[in-house]
Short mmCIF file of C-alpha atoms in Angstrom, two decimals:
data_model
loop_
_atom_site.label_atom_id
_atom_site.label_comp_id
_atom_site.label_asym_id
_atom_site.label_seq_id
_atom_site.Cartn_x
_atom_site.Cartn_y
_atom_site.Cartn_z
CA MET W 16 73.84 102.01 113.50
CA PRO W 17 72.19 105.44 113.06
CA THR W 18 74.38 108.49 113.43
CA GLY W 19 73.87 112.13 114.39
CA ARG W 20 74.17 112.97 110.71
CA SER W 21 70.87 111.31 109.86
CA SER W 22 68.05 113.42 108.55
CA SER W 23 65.36 111.75 110.61
CA THR W 24 61.99 113.39 110.72
CA ASP W 25 61.19 111.80 114.09
CA LEU W 26 61.03 114.74 116.50
CA ARG W 27 62.32 112.66 119.43
CA VAL W 28 65.38 111.61 117.44
CA ARG W 29 66.08 115.17 116.31
CA LYS W 30 65.65 116.43 119.89
CA SER W 31 68.03 113.79 121.28
CA ILE W 32 70.67 114.61 118.65
CA ARG W 33 70.28 118.34 119.32
CA ASP W 34 70.54 117.78 123.09
CA ILE W 35 73.67 115.64 122.71
CA LYS W 36 75.38 118.28 120.57
CA ARG W 37 74.37 121.02 123.03
CA ALA W 38 75.70 118.90 125.92
CA VAL W 39 79.07 118.44 124.22
CA LEU W 40 79.33 122.19 123.68
CA VAL W 41 78.47 122.88 127.32
CA LEU W 42 81.16 120.44 128.42
CA ILE W 43 83.77 121.80 125.96
CA ALA W 44 83.35 125.18 127.65
CA LYS W 45 84.21 123.57 131.00
CA GLU W 46 86.95 121.02 130.34
CA PRO W 47 89.35 119.62 127.74
CA PHE W 48 87.69 117.39 125.15
CA GLU W 49 89.82 114.36 125.98
CA GLN W 50 88.53 114.46 129.57
CA ILE W 51 84.86 114.52 128.55
CA ARG W 52 83.23 111.13 129.08
CA ILE W 53 80.15 109.72 127.41
CA GLU W 54 78.51 109.48 130.85
CA GLU W 55 78.94 113.25 131.29
CA ILE W 56 77.46 113.94 127.87
CA ALA W 57 74.49 111.70 128.61
CA ARG W 58 73.93 113.32 132.01
CA GLU W 59 74.15 116.85 130.53
CA ALA W 60 71.79 115.89 127.69
CA MET W 61 69.44 114.16 130.16
CA ILE W 62 69.56 110.88 128.26
CA ASN W 63 71.08 107.49 128.97
CA ARG W 64 74.22 106.01 127.40
CA LYS W 65 72.16 103.72 125.18
CA THR W 66 70.38 106.72 123.67
CA PHE W 67 73.73 108.38 123.04
CA TYR W 68 74.99 105.28 121.22
CA ASN W 69 71.76 105.04 119.23
CA HIS W 70 72.79 108.29 117.55
CA PHE W 71 76.58 108.53 117.77
CA SER W 72 79.40 106.02 117.95
CA SER W 73 81.75 108.38 119.82
CA LYS W 74 82.12 111.86 121.21
CA THR W 75 84.34 112.67 118.20
CA GLU W 76 81.44 111.86 115.93
CA VAL W 77 79.37 114.44 117.85
CA LEU W 78 82.12 116.98 117.18
CA HIS W 79 81.90 116.15 113.46
CA ALA W 80 78.13 116.66 113.58
CA ILE W 81 78.66 120.08 115.20
CA GLU W 82 81.10 120.89 112.41
CA ASP W 83 78.50 119.77 109.84
CA ASP W 84 76.01 122.17 111.41
CA MET W 85 78.48 125.07 111.20
CA VAL W 86 79.25 124.34 107.55
CA GLU W 87 75.55 124.12 106.73
CA GLU W 88 74.91 127.41 108.54
CA GLN W 89 77.69 129.05 106.51
CA LYS W 90 76.34 127.57 103.29
CA GLN W 91 72.93 129.07 103.99
CA GLU W 92 74.50 132.47 104.76
CA LEU W 93 76.52 132.34 101.55
CA ASP W 94 73.56 131.19 99.45
CA ALA W 95 71.75 134.39 100.45
CA LEU W 96 74.55 136.54 98.99
CA GLU W 97 75.21 137.70 95.46
CA PRO W 98 77.74 135.32 93.85
CA ASP W 99 80.46 138.00 93.56
CA ASP W 100 80.04 139.44 97.08
CA LEU W 101 83.43 138.38 98.42
CA LYS W 102 83.28 140.89 101.25
CA GLY W 103 79.87 139.54 102.29
CA GLY W 104 81.20 135.98 102.27
CA LEU W 105 84.19 136.90 104.37
CA LEU W 106 81.97 138.85 106.76
CA ALA W 107 79.73 135.78 107.17
CA PHE W 108 82.82 133.69 107.94
CA TYR W 109 84.13 136.25 110.43
CA LYS W 110 80.74 136.47 112.14
CA LEU W 111 80.80 132.69 112.63
CA LEU W 112 84.17 132.99 114.36
CA ASN W 113 83.34 136.13 116.35
CA THR W 114 81.29 134.68 119.18
CA ASN W 115 81.16 135.14 122.92
CA ASP W 116 80.18 131.50 123.40
CA ALA W 117 82.94 129.83 125.43
CA ALA W 118 82.62 126.46 123.64
CA TYR W 119 82.90 128.00 120.19
CA GLN W 120 85.81 130.18 121.33
CA ALA W 121 87.56 127.00 122.47
CA LEU W 122 86.82 125.25 119.17
CA PHE W 123 88.17 128.20 117.20
CA THR W 124 91.23 129.13 119.27
CA GLU W 125 92.52 126.32 121.51
CA ASP W 126 95.33 124.09 120.28
CA GLU W 127 93.50 120.86 121.15
CA TYR W 128 90.86 121.77 118.55
CA ALA W 129 93.33 122.83 115.82
CA GLU W 130 92.39 119.82 113.67
CA PHE W 131 88.67 120.58 114.09
CA PHE W 132 89.24 124.24 113.21
CA GLY W 133 91.42 123.40 110.21
CA GLU W 134 88.83 120.99 108.88
CA LEU W 135 86.04 123.53 109.42
CA VAL W 136 87.97 126.27 107.59
CA ASN W 137 88.82 123.87 104.76
CA ARG W 138 85.21 122.77 104.35
CA ILE W 139 83.89 126.33 104.39
CA PHE W 140 86.42 127.59 101.87
CA THR W 141 85.63 124.71 99.51
CA LEU W 142 81.94 125.61 99.33
CA ASP W 143 80.73 126.62 95.86
CA PHE W 144 80.57 130.28 96.86
CA TYR W 145 84.35 130.40 97.34
CA THR W 146 85.35 128.01 94.57
CA HIS W 147 83.67 130.48 92.23
CA PHE W 148 86.43 132.97 93.15
CA TYR W 149 89.15 130.34 92.76
CA GLN W 150 88.08 129.63 89.20
CA LYS W 151 88.42 133.30 88.29
CA ALA W 152 91.99 133.54 89.61
CA GLN W 153 95.12 133.32 87.51
CA TYR W 154 96.38 130.46 89.73
CA PRO W 155 93.25 128.70 91.02
CA GLU W 156 95.22 125.86 92.64
CA ILE W 157 96.70 128.17 95.28
CA MET W 158 93.46 129.96 96.12
CA PRO W 159 92.16 127.55 98.82
CA GLY W 160 95.30 128.15 100.89
CA TYR W 161 95.09 131.86 100.22
CA PHE W 162 91.50 131.97 101.41
CA SER W 163 92.29 129.81 104.44
CA SER W 164 94.56 132.63 105.56
CA ALA W 165 91.32 134.53 106.33
CA ALA W 166 91.20 132.49 109.55
CA ALA W 167 94.71 133.63 110.50
CA ILE W 168 93.78 137.22 109.65
CA TYR W 169 90.76 136.93 111.97
CA ARG W 170 92.79 135.41 114.81
CA LYS W 171 95.39 138.17 114.58
CA TRP W 172 92.61 140.78 114.57
CA ALA W 173 90.72 139.25 117.49
CA VAL W 174 93.56 138.11 119.72
CA GLN W 175 96.72 140.04 118.95
CA ASP W 176 95.44 143.38 117.69
CA GLY W 177 92.48 143.73 120.03
CA GLU W 178 89.75 144.25 117.40
CA LYS W 179 90.85 147.74 116.33
CA GLU W 180 88.62 147.67 113.24
CA SER W 181 85.03 146.52 112.98
CA LEU W 182 84.27 143.10 111.53
CA GLU W 183 82.86 144.95 108.53
CA GLU W 184 86.14 146.79 107.98
CA LEU W 185 88.13 143.59 108.52
CA ALA W 186 86.04 141.83 105.84
CA THR W 187 86.51 144.80 103.50
CA LEU W 188 90.28 144.80 103.97
CA THR W 189 90.53 141.02 103.56
CA ALA W 190 88.37 141.06 100.40
CA ARG W 191 90.55 143.82 98.92
CA LEU W 192 93.70 141.90 99.82
CA PHE W 193 92.35 138.71 98.22
CA SER W 194 91.12 140.55 95.13
CA TYR W 195 94.01 142.93 94.47
CA GLY W 196 96.96 141.73 96.54
CA MET W 197 98.91 144.23 98.59
CA ASP W 198 97.94 147.00 96.15
CA GLY W 199 94.35 146.62 97.42
CA LEU W 200 95.38 147.82 100.87
CA ARG W 201 96.79 151.14 99.73
#
């Protein structure tokens, strides 16, 4: 059975997959994921259930396809940077998270999407751009967890601290922390 992860060149297939993913995001902004039904997704995407199942086996698979899109978007952003531009990489990550879109805010902050968010963060911070920094570290095995803390730093900045610094300054501070430890913040 084909999935939403296929790289079909058929424009109708690509449009249906795009419409299904958009429909899931629209619905995530309105209600908890577990309450979303395939019928609602099909109605929002203006397709029938059979078309949905031609591309996806479940609504969770659609969520994985959305995650794939986010990771690919980040990869493209990171590929455009110089390999040692840690601040630029962190800024790209923070820009992904810093959205006014209600569905993405839910995916990034609500407890029911904690697994999705954790997987997304893990996949982003295991892209070649970041593993390059891990390999340069004295203890490369701990670096993925260290870098994953960038998500917690963002959440604290956005939610608890009320965005006192700009995203640019947040990326600068995080890059200095990751590069030099606490001494980098002095």
